[in-house]
Amino acid sequence: MISPAPAPRIFRVGIAGCGAISRNHLEAFSALDNVRIVGVCDVDPDRASATAASWGVPHAVTSVDELLALDLDIVSVCTPHPTHEEVVLQAAAAGVNVLCEKPIATRLDSAERMVAACNEAGVQLGVLFQRRFWPASQKIRAAIDDGTLGKTVMAQCSVMLHRAPDYYNRDAWRGTWESDGGGVLMSQAVHQIDLLQWYLGDVAEVYGKVNTYRHGDYIEVEDSATAVITFTSGAMATLQASTAVSPNLGIQLRITGETGASASLTEFPEGSDGRLDLWAADGRIVVEPVHPEGVEPNVDLSIINGQLIPFHKLQVQDFVQALESGTEPAITGQDALKSLRILLAVYESSRTGGPVRFAPAHPAHAAIPSARPAISQLGSPVKVAG
């Protein structure tokens, strides 16, 4: 007699935080047959109840303790940046796996505690960087691995975005060091910093400057930043990022490999699927317009988030499959820690006026200055000119 196949495991999920980005998590988890969203949590009881009613979720609670008491397998963290640590540490202590919105935290020591707690508890910690799941992003990664591009030696990244005053004013926590943790680097360019370190590897040194040119009357963080990043391989990258641009110019990331081939990834309008606007290999150049005619450049945040839902779905699916198979998810807390370390180093470099050095570069390349500012306070408030 053939024994019946075991019933598939159903993962019980709770959503912590019912703000704008929670929609993406609710959509993504709801799309999976082996997931049940059993509870949502928000400090605002009306918002928690409204979210639960809209999505058919059985429980609406106002504390993480109550959420974790629902016998969860996964908690999805959609709370403001500085609160991530508290939620993740509570989940780890309860033996619950965590999928956390970016940035992982606003301070390096906070992020390190989160990663360590999940490791010690034996639970997975994933962090949302859904742009890695664009087909164009994956094609570039494959071209690095299969030798078409080979090891990346140069990169340039431009994050030139528009944010109106109401973006900062609609939520009291935005635009402050204490609650937001930073400006364009922390909230927007962290995605591209993640792609840079995914494509180029570990960082040796960061030199950067930040400033506030347009939004200084209502934010205390930077709205603009530049950086030069040197990697341990000897590769170099430049980064410019701003939310002071009008109209929005979108995002471009161009890399050149050791074979001489190059590829450029564009996100315009913001939130649209990343696409390859340049593919230069094997003696041929294929291009697409970076800014197609007739496209509205300034896009509301709700539309940006909505257009990213398909890629949230892919990352959430990857996370659940990792739990099923007992493997690591595609993007771990350790990956997110690397991105945070880079952007915090830009703040530190801007504060001190010198480079922040992580590790030596490859000896075959030009030597890096040996001066090393202290990085123990990375993530502390930085006074921004402007």
CSV table of C-alpha atoms in Angstrom, one decimal:
chain,number,residue,atom,x,y,z
A,1,MET,CA,0.0,0.0,0.0
A,2,ILE,CA,1.4,3.4,-1.0
A,3,SER,CA,1.5,5.9,1.8
A,4,PRO,CA,-0.2,9.2,1.0
A,5,ALA,CA,2.2,12.1,0.3
A,6,PRO,CA,2.7,14.4,3.3
A,7,ALA,CA,0.6,17.6,3.2
A,8,PRO,CA,2.7,20.6,2.0
A,9,ARG,CA,3.9,22.9,4.8
A,10,ILE,CA,1.9,26.0,5.2
A,11,PHE,CA,3.9,29.0,6.4
A,12,ARG,CA,2.1,31.3,8.8
A,13,VAL,CA,3.0,35.0,8.2
A,14,GLY,CA,2.5,38.2,10.2
A,15,ILE,CA,3.0,41.7,8.8
A,16,ALA,CA,4.5,44.2,11.2
A,17,GLY,CA,3.6,47.7,10.1
A,18,CYS,CA,0.6,48.7,7.9
A,19,GLY,CA,2.1,51.7,6.1
A,20,ALA,CA,2.4,52.2,2.4
A,21,ILE,CA,5.0,49.4,1.7
A,22,SER,CA,2.9,46.8,3.5
A,23,ARG,CA,0.7,46.5,0.4
A,24,ASN,CA,3.7,45.0,-1.5
A,25,HIS,CA,4.2,42.4,1.2
A,26,LEU,CA,0.5,41.6,1.5
A,27,GLU,CA,0.3,41.1,-2.3
A,28,ALA,CA,3.5,39.0,-2.4
A,29,PHE,CA,2.6,36.6,0.4
A,30,SER,CA,-1.0,36.3,-0.7
A,31,ALA,CA,0.2,35.1,-4.2
A,32,LEU,CA,1.7,32.0,-2.7
A,33,ASP,CA,-0.4,28.8,-2.1
A,34,ASN,CA,1.7,27.6,0.8
A,35,VAL,CA,1.4,30.8,2.8
A,36,ARG,CA,-1.3,32.1,5.1
A,37,ILE,CA,-1.2,35.7,6.4
A,38,VAL,CA,-2.6,35.3,9.9
A,39,GLY,CA,-2.1,38.7,11.4
A,40,VAL,CA,-1.1,42.3,10.8
A,41,CYS,CA,0.2,44.7,13.4
A,42,ASP,CA,0.3,48.5,13.7
A,43,VAL,CA,0.6,51.0,16.6
A,44,ASP,CA,-2.5,52.6,15.1
A,45,PRO,CA,-5.4,50.2,15.9
A,46,ASP,CA,-7.7,51.6,13.2
A,47,ARG,CA,-5.1,51.2,10.5
A,48,ALA,CA,-4.4,47.6,11.6
A,49,SER,CA,-8.1,46.8,11.6
A,50,ALA,CA,-8.7,48.4,8.2
A,51,THR,CA,-5.7,46.5,6.7
A,52,ALA,CA,-6.9,43.2,8.1
A,53,ALA,CA,-10.4,43.8,6.9
A,54,SER,CA,-9.3,44.7,3.4
A,55,TRP,CA,-7.1,41.7,3.0
A,56,GLY,CA,-9.2,39.1,4.9
A,57,VAL,CA,-6.6,38.7,7.6
A,58,PRO,CA,-8.0,37.1,10.8
A,59,HIS,CA,-6.1,39.1,13.4
A,60,ALA,CA,-5.3,42.8,13.8
A,61,VAL,CA,-3.0,43.6,16.7
A,62,THR,CA,-1.1,46.6,18.0
A,63,SER,CA,2.1,45.1,19.4
A,64,VAL,CA,4.8,42.8,18.0
A,65,ASP,CA,4.4,40.5,21.1
A,66,GLU,CA,0.8,39.9,20.1
A,67,LEU,CA,1.7,39.3,16.5
A,68,LEU,CA,4.4,36.8,17.4
A,69,ALA,CA,1.9,35.0,19.7
A,70,LEU,CA,0.0,33.9,16.6
A,71,ASP,CA,2.4,31.0,16.0
A,72,LEU,CA,4.2,32.6,13.1
A,73,ASP,CA,6.8,31.1,10.8
A,74,ILE,CA,7.7,34.4,9.2
A,75,VAL,CA,7.3,38.0,10.2
A,76,SER,CA,7.6,40.7,7.5
A,77,VAL,CA,8.9,44.0,8.8
A,78,CYS,CA,7.4,47.1,7.2
A,79,THR,CA,7.9,49.5,10.1
A,80,PRO,CA,10.0,52.8,10.0
A,81,HIS,CA,13.7,52.3,9.6
A,82,PRO,CA,14.9,52.7,13.3
A,83,THR,CA,12.3,50.3,14.6
A,84,HIS,CA,13.6,47.4,12.5
A,85,GLU,CA,16.0,46.2,15.2
A,86,GLU,CA,13.4,45.8,17.9
A,87,VAL,CA,11.1,43.8,15.7
A,88,VAL,CA,13.8,41.6,14.4
A,89,LEU,CA,15.3,40.9,17.8
A,90,GLN,CA,11.9,40.0,19.2
A,91,ALA,CA,11.2,37.7,16.2
A,92,ALA,CA,14.6,36.0,16.6
A,93,ALA,CA,14.0,35.4,20.3
A,94,ALA,CA,10.7,33.8,19.4
A,95,GLY,CA,12.3,31.5,16.7
A,96,VAL,CA,10.5,33.3,13.8
A,97,ASN,CA,12.1,33.9,10.4
A,98,VAL,CA,12.3,37.5,9.3
A,99,LEU,CA,11.9,39.3,6.0
A,100,CYS,CA,12.7,43.0,6.6
A,101,GLU,CA,12.3,46.1,4.4
A,102,LYS,CA,15.4,48.0,3.5
A,103,PRO,CA,17.5,49.6,4.9
A,104,ILE,CA,18.2,46.8,7.4
A,105,ALA,CA,18.8,49.5,10.0
A,106,THR,CA,20.1,53.0,10.3
A,107,ARG,CA,23.1,52.2,12.5
A,108,LEU,CA,25.9,49.7,11.9
A,109,ASP,CA,25.8,48.3,15.4
A,110,SER,CA,22.1,47.8,15.2
A,111,ALA,CA,22.3,45.9,12.0
A,112,GLU,CA,25.1,43.7,13.4
A,113,ARG,CA,23.0,42.8,16.4
A,114,MET,CA,20.1,41.9,14.1
A,115,VAL,CA,22.3,39.6,12.0
A,116,ALA,CA,23.9,38.0,15.0
A,117,ALA,CA,20.6,37.4,16.8
A,118,CYS,CA,19.1,35.6,13.8
A,119,ASN,CA,22.3,33.5,13.3
A,120,GLU,CA,22.3,32.6,17.0
A,121,ALA,CA,18.5,31.7,16.9
A,122,GLY,CA,18.9,29.6,13.8
A,123,VAL,CA,16.4,31.7,11.8
A,124,GLN,CA,16.7,33.3,8.4
A,125,LEU,CA,17.0,37.0,8.0
A,126,GLY,CA,16.2,38.4,4.5
A,127,VAL,CA,16.2,42.0,3.4
A,128,LEU,CA,14.1,43.5,0.6
A,129,PHE,CA,16.2,44.5,-2.4
A,130,GLN,CA,13.8,43.5,-5.1
A,131,ARG,CA,15.6,45.3,-7.9
A,132,ARG,CA,18.1,42.4,-8.0
A,133,PHE,CA,15.2,40.3,-9.4
A,134,TRP,CA,14.7,42.4,-12.5
A,135,PRO,CA,15.6,40.3,-15.6
A,136,ALA,CA,18.0,43.0,-16.7
A,137,SER,CA,19.8,42.9,-13.3
A,138,GLN,CA,20.0,39.1,-13.5
A,139,LYS,CA,21.4,39.3,-17.1
A,140,ILE,CA,24.2,41.6,-16.0
A,141,ARG,CA,25.1,39.2,-13.1
A,142,ALA,CA,25.1,36.3,-15.5
A,143,ALA,CA,27.4,38.2,-17.9
A,144,ILE,CA,29.8,38.8,-15.1
A,145,ASP,CA,29.8,35.1,-14.1
A,146,ASP,CA,30.0,33.6,-17.6
A,147,GLY,CA,32.8,35.8,-18.7
A,148,THR,CA,31.0,38.1,-21.2
A,149,LEU,CA,31.8,41.0,-19.0
A,150,GLY,CA,34.1,39.2,-16.6
A,151,LYS,CA,35.2,40.8,-13.4
A,152,THR,CA,33.8,44.3,-13.1
A,153,VAL,CA,36.5,46.9,-13.1
A,154,MET,CA,34.6,50.2,-13.4
A,155,ALA,CA,31.1,51.4,-12.5
A,156,GLN,CA,29.2,54.6,-12.5
A,157,CYS,CA,25.8,55.0,-10.8
A,158,SER,CA,23.4,58.0,-11.1
A,159,VAL,CA,20.3,58.2,-8.9
A,160,MET,CA,18.7,61.5,-9.9
A,161,LEU,CA,15.2,61.7,-8.4
A,162,HIS,CA,12.5,64.1,-7.7
A,163,ARG,CA,10.8,64.4,-4.4
A,164,ALA,CA,8.2,67.1,-3.7
A,165,PRO,CA,7.8,68.6,-0.2
A,166,ASP,CA,4.7,66.6,0.5
A,167,TYR,CA,6.8,63.4,0.3
A,168,TYR,CA,8.6,64.4,3.4
A,169,ASN,CA,5.7,66.2,5.1
A,170,ARG,CA,3.1,63.4,4.8
A,171,ASP,CA,5.0,61.2,7.4
A,172,ALA,CA,6.6,62.9,10.4
A,173,TRP,CA,9.4,60.4,10.5
A,174,ARG,CA,10.8,61.3,7.1
A,175,GLY,CA,13.7,63.5,6.6
A,176,THR,CA,15.1,63.3,10.2
A,177,TRP,CA,18.3,61.6,11.4
A,178,GLU,CA,16.5,60.1,14.3
A,179,SER,CA,13.6,58.5,12.5
A,180,ASP,CA,14.7,58.2,8.9
A,181,GLY,CA,18.4,57.7,9.5
A,182,GLY,CA,19.5,59.6,6.4
A,183,GLY,CA,18.2,61.1,3.2
A,184,VAL,CA,18.7,60.0,-0.4
A,185,LEU,CA,21.4,57.5,0.4
A,186,MET,CA,19.4,55.7,3.2
A,187,SER,CA,16.0,55.7,1.6
A,188,GLN,CA,16.6,55.6,-2.2
A,189,ALA,CA,20.2,55.0,-3.3
A,190,VAL,CA,20.6,52.1,-0.9
A,191,HIS,CA,19.1,49.9,-3.7
A,192,GLN,CA,21.8,50.9,-6.2
A,193,ILE,CA,24.5,50.5,-3.5
A,194,ASP,CA,23.3,47.0,-3.1
A,195,LEU,CA,23.6,46.4,-6.8
A,196,LEU,CA,27.1,47.9,-6.8
A,197,GLN,CA,28.3,45.6,-4.1
A,198,TRP,CA,26.6,42.6,-5.7
A,199,TYR,CA,28.3,43.3,-9.0
A,200,LEU,CA,31.7,44.5,-7.7
A,201,GLY,CA,32.3,42.7,-4.4
A,202,ASP,CA,33.7,43.7,-1.1
A,203,VAL,CA,34.6,47.4,-0.6
A,204,ALA,CA,38.1,48.6,0.3
A,205,GLU,CA,37.5,52.4,0.7
A,206,VAL,CA,34.8,55.0,0.5
A,207,TYR,CA,35.3,58.8,0.0
A,208,GLY,CA,32.1,60.9,-0.2
A,209,LYS,CA,30.3,64.2,0.3
A,210,VAL,CA,26.7,64.9,1.2
A,211,ASN,CA,24.8,68.2,1.1
A,212,THR,CA,21.2,69.6,1.1
A,213,TYR,CA,20.4,71.8,-1.8
A,214,ARG,CA,16.6,71.9,-2.2
A,215,HIS,CA,14.8,70.5,0.7
A,216,GLY,CA,16.6,72.1,3.6
A,217,ASP,CA,13.6,74.0,4.9
A,218,TYR,CA,11.8,70.8,6.0
A,219,ILE,CA,14.4,68.1,6.3
A,220,GLU,CA,17.6,67.8,8.3
A,221,VAL,CA,19.2,65.0,6.3
A,222,GLU,CA,21.0,65.1,2.9
A,223,ASP,CA,19.1,65.4,-0.4
A,224,SER,CA,22.3,65.0,-2.4
A,225,ALA,CA,25.5,62.9,-2.2
A,226,THR,CA,28.5,61.9,-4.3
A,227,ALA,CA,31.0,59.1,-3.6
A,228,VAL,CA,34.0,57.3,-5.0
A,229,ILE,CA,34.1,53.7,-4.0
A,230,THR,CA,37.2,51.4,-4.3
A,231,PHE,CA,36.7,47.7,-4.0
A,232,THR,CA,39.1,45.0,-2.7
A,233,SER,CA,39.5,43.7,-6.3
A,234,GLY,CA,40.8,47.1,-7.3
A,235,ALA,CA,37.6,48.0,-9.1
A,236,MET,CA,36.4,51.6,-8.8
A,237,ALA,CA,32.9,53.1,-8.9
A,238,THR,CA,31.4,56.6,-8.7
A,239,LEU,CA,28.0,57.3,-7.2
A,240,GLN,CA,25.8,60.5,-7.4
A,241,ALA,CA,22.4,60.6,-5.8
A,242,SER,CA,19.8,63.3,-5.3
A,243,THR,CA,16.2,63.9,-4.6
A,244,ALA,CA,16.6,67.5,-5.5
A,245,VAL,CA,16.1,66.9,-9.3
A,246,SER,CA,13.1,68.3,-11.2
A,247,PRO,CA,12.0,66.6,-13.3
A,248,ASN,CA,13.0,63.1,-12.2
A,249,LEU,CA,15.8,61.7,-14.4
A,250,GLY,CA,15.6,58.2,-13.0
A,251,ILE,CA,18.4,55.9,-12.3
A,252,GLN,CA,21.3,54.5,-14.3
A,253,LEU,CA,24.0,52.0,-13.4
A,254,ARG,CA,26.7,51.3,-16.0
A,255,ILE,CA,29.5,48.7,-15.5
A,256,THR,CA,32.5,47.8,-17.5
A,257,GLY,CA,34.2,44.4,-17.2
A,258,GLU,CA,37.8,43.2,-17.6
A,259,THR,CA,36.9,42.0,-21.1
A,260,GLY,CA,36.2,45.7,-22.1
A,261,ALA,CA,32.5,45.0,-22.5
A,262,SER,CA,29.9,47.3,-20.8
A,263,ALA,CA,26.3,47.2,-19.8
A,264,SER,CA,24.0,49.9,-18.5
A,265,LEU,CA,20.9,49.4,-16.4
A,266,THR,CA,18.2,52.1,-16.4
A,267,GLU,CA,15.1,52.7,-14.2
A,268,PHE,CA,13.0,55.4,-15.9
A,269,PRO,CA,10.5,56.4,-14.9
A,270,GLU,CA,11.2,55.5,-11.3
A,271,GLY,CA,9.7,52.3,-10.2
A,272,SER,CA,9.4,50.9,-13.8
A,273,ASP,CA,11.1,47.6,-14.6
A,274,GLY,CA,14.9,48.0,-14.9
A,275,ARG,CA,16.0,47.6,-18.5
A,276,LEU,CA,19.2,47.5,-20.4
A,277,ASP,CA,19.7,50.8,-22.2
A,278,LEU,CA,23.2,49.8,-23.3
A,279,TRP,CA,24.8,46.4,-24.2
A,280,ALA,CA,28.3,46.8,-25.6
A,281,ALA,CA,30.0,43.5,-26.2
A,282,ASP,CA,31.6,41.4,-29.0
A,283,GLY,CA,32.2,44.5,-31.1
A,284,ARG,CA,28.6,45.6,-31.2
A,285,ILE,CA,26.6,48.3,-29.3
A,286,VAL,CA,22.9,47.9,-28.7
A,287,VAL,CA,21.1,50.9,-27.2
A,288,GLU,CA,17.7,52.1,-26.1
A,289,PRO,CA,16.6,55.6,-25.2
A,290,VAL,CA,17.3,56.4,-21.6
A,291,HIS,CA,14.4,58.9,-21.4
A,292,PRO,CA,11.8,57.8,-24.0
A,293,GLU,CA,9.5,60.6,-25.3
A,294,GLY,CA,6.1,61.0,-23.8
A,295,VAL,CA,6.9,59.4,-20.4
A,296,GLU,CA,5.8,61.3,-17.3
A,297,PRO,CA,9.0,61.7,-15.3
A,298,ASN,CA,7.6,62.6,-11.8
A,299,VAL,CA,5.8,59.5,-10.4
A,300,ASP,CA,3.9,59.3,-7.1
A,301,LEU,CA,5.4,57.0,-4.5
A,302,SER,CA,2.2,54.9,-4.5
A,303,ILE,CA,2.7,54.2,-8.2
A,304,ILE,CA,6.5,53.5,-7.7
A,305,ASN,CA,5.7,50.9,-5.0
A,306,GLY,CA,2.9,49.4,-7.0
A,307,GLN,CA,5.1,48.8,-10.0
A,308,LEU,CA,7.6,47.0,-7.8
A,309,ILE,CA,5.1,44.5,-6.6
A,310,PRO,CA,6.0,41.8,-9.2
A,311,PHE,CA,9.6,41.9,-7.9
A,312,HIS,CA,8.6,41.9,-4.3
A,313,LYS,CA,6.7,38.7,-5.3
A,314,LEU,CA,9.8,37.1,-6.7
A,315,GLN,CA,11.9,37.9,-3.6
A,316,VAL,CA,9.2,36.7,-1.2
A,317,GLN,CA,8.9,33.5,-3.2
A,318,ASP,CA,12.6,33.0,-3.0
A,319,PHE,CA,12.5,33.6,0.7
A,320,VAL,CA,9.8,31.0,1.3
A,321,GLN,CA,11.5,28.5,-1.0
A,322,ALA,CA,14.7,28.9,1.0
A,323,LEU,CA,12.8,28.1,4.2
A,324,GLU,CA,11.3,25.0,2.5
A,325,SER,CA,14.7,23.8,1.3
A,326,GLY,CA,16.8,24.8,4.3
A,327,THR,CA,19.0,27.1,2.3
A,328,GLU,CA,19.8,30.8,2.5
A,329,PRO,CA,17.6,33.3,0.7
A,330,ALA,CA,19.1,35.2,-2.3
A,331,ILE,CA,19.6,38.4,-0.2
A,332,THR,CA,20.5,37.9,3.4
A,333,GLY,CA,20.9,40.2,6.4
A,334,GLN,CA,24.7,39.9,5.8
A,335,ASP,CA,24.2,41.3,2.3
A,336,ALA,CA,22.2,44.2,3.6
A,337,LEU,CA,24.8,44.9,6.3
A,338,LYS,CA,27.4,45.4,3.5
A,339,SER,CA,25.2,48.0,1.7
A,340,LEU,CA,24.5,49.8,5.0
A,341,ARG,CA,28.2,49.9,5.8
A,342,ILE,CA,28.9,51.6,2.4
A,343,LEU,CA,26.3,54.3,2.7
A,344,LEU,CA,27.2,55.1,6.3
A,345,ALA,CA,30.8,55.4,5.2
A,346,VAL,CA,29.8,58.2,2.8
A,347,TYR,CA,28.3,60.1,5.8
A,348,GLU,CA,31.4,59.5,7.9
A,349,SER,CA,33.7,60.6,5.0
A,350,SER,CA,31.7,63.7,4.5
A,351,ARG,CA,31.9,64.5,8.2
A,352,THR,CA,35.6,63.9,8.5
A,353,GLY,CA,36.7,65.1,5.1
A,354,GLY,CA,38.8,62.0,4.6
A,355,PRO,CA,38.3,58.5,3.2
A,356,VAL,CA,36.9,55.6,5.2
A,357,ARG,CA,39.0,52.5,4.6
A,358,PHE,CA,37.6,49.0,5.1
A,359,ALA,CA,40.3,46.7,3.7
A,360,PRO,CA,43.3,46.8,1.4
A,361,ALA,CA,42.7,46.9,-2.3
A,362,HIS,CA,44.3,44.4,-4.6
A,363,PRO,CA,48.1,44.9,-4.6
A,364,ALA,CA,48.3,45.0,-8.4
A,365,HIS,CA,46.4,48.3,-8.3
A,366,ALA,CA,47.3,51.8,-7.1
A,367,ALA,CA,47.9,52.0,-3.4
A,368,ILE,CA,45.1,53.4,-1.2
A,369,PRO,CA,46.0,56.2,1.3
A,370,SER,CA,46.6,54.7,4.7
A,371,ALA,CA,44.7,57.3,6.7
A,372,ARG,CA,41.7,55.6,8.3
A,373,PRO,CA,39.0,57.6,10.1
A,374,ALA,CA,37.3,55.9,13.1
A,375,ILE,CA,34.2,54.1,11.9
A,376,SER,CA,32.9,53.2,15.4
A,377,GLN,CA,30.3,55.9,15.2
A,378,LEU,CA,29.0,55.2,11.7
A,379,GLY,CA,25.3,56.0,11.7
A,380,SER,CA,25.4,58.8,14.2
A,381,PRO,CA,23.9,62.1,13.1
A,382,VAL,CA,25.9,64.0,10.5
A,383,LYS,CA,25.7,67.7,10.2
A,384,VAL,CA,24.8,68.6,6.6
A,385,ALA,CA,25.7,71.9,5.1
A,386,GLY,CA,23.1,73.9,3.1
